[in-house]
């Protein structure tokens, strides 16, 4: 069966500090991978998606970037965090036109 | 283009009474539809999915949903609410595409009173 991991679970970072969130998937190959952010008020915003190694598409211009160095690894980064980067970050995997499966999420608080 | 509208931002029921969470969709093509549940500070969990097979779809934890093309609806129901059902519920639509992007509703918060 497939499993998706995210870490860390929670993170408190000062403004201006760097960020690295990691997501890995087990039990499947060549998945589509996604990063979402969920701000207070519960709506999900798609940040990045990837259909293959090294292929990253950005949905929203912002202070964040993503990379996919391996088939089942997806990394969300920032060089300098802003207060507005606070939120609940969710990684997911899926396939074309089918459901996505979500990780447990990372709660990021920028202070 | 696809879109989805969840008609209630908040629903409150008593334990043991039926649950109805309403969702309408819009799609230019034959859609796939899903319901997800999210408990506080947790990831989203797939409750059920419709992918052009049976129009009445059964999911986990006693939930089911009926795809009604004529009404462009995909409402989520459960005969008897349990306290553990209190959570946020998302209706989601997609069509076949390489990117596999989903379109999320804004969510419905379900409260269950003892």
XYZ file of C-alpha atoms in Angstrom, chain B residues 68-107:
40
model
C -27.195 13.446 -9.939
C -26.238 14.696 -13.361
C -29.571 16.439 -14.000
C -29.142 18.459 -10.810
C -25.323 18.721 -11.032
C -25.188 17.676 -7.419
C -23.136 15.303 -5.303
C -24.540 15.556 -1.786
C -22.970 13.651 1.099
C -25.229 11.837 3.559
C -25.047 9.638 6.610
C -28.084 8.118 8.339
C -26.888 8.663 11.890
C -24.249 11.141 13.034
C -21.587 10.195 15.520
C -19.558 12.566 17.656
C -16.421 11.511 15.783
C -17.925 12.833 12.530
C -17.339 16.414 13.670
C -14.812 17.747 11.148
C -14.380 19.782 7.963
C -15.675 18.232 4.747
C -14.549 19.125 1.234
C -16.298 18.375 -2.033
C -13.861 18.083 -4.936
C -14.213 17.859 -8.721
C -11.730 16.988 -11.425
C -11.542 15.739 -14.979
C -8.908 13.659 -16.658
C -5.819 15.812 -17.187
C -2.089 15.191 -17.078
C -1.605 17.507 -14.138
C -4.350 15.784 -12.126
C -5.349 19.047 -10.492
C -8.345 19.051 -8.196
C -10.893 21.807 -7.695
C -11.897 22.118 -4.036
C -15.026 23.520 -2.512
C -14.623 25.940 0.370
C -15.530 23.312 2.914
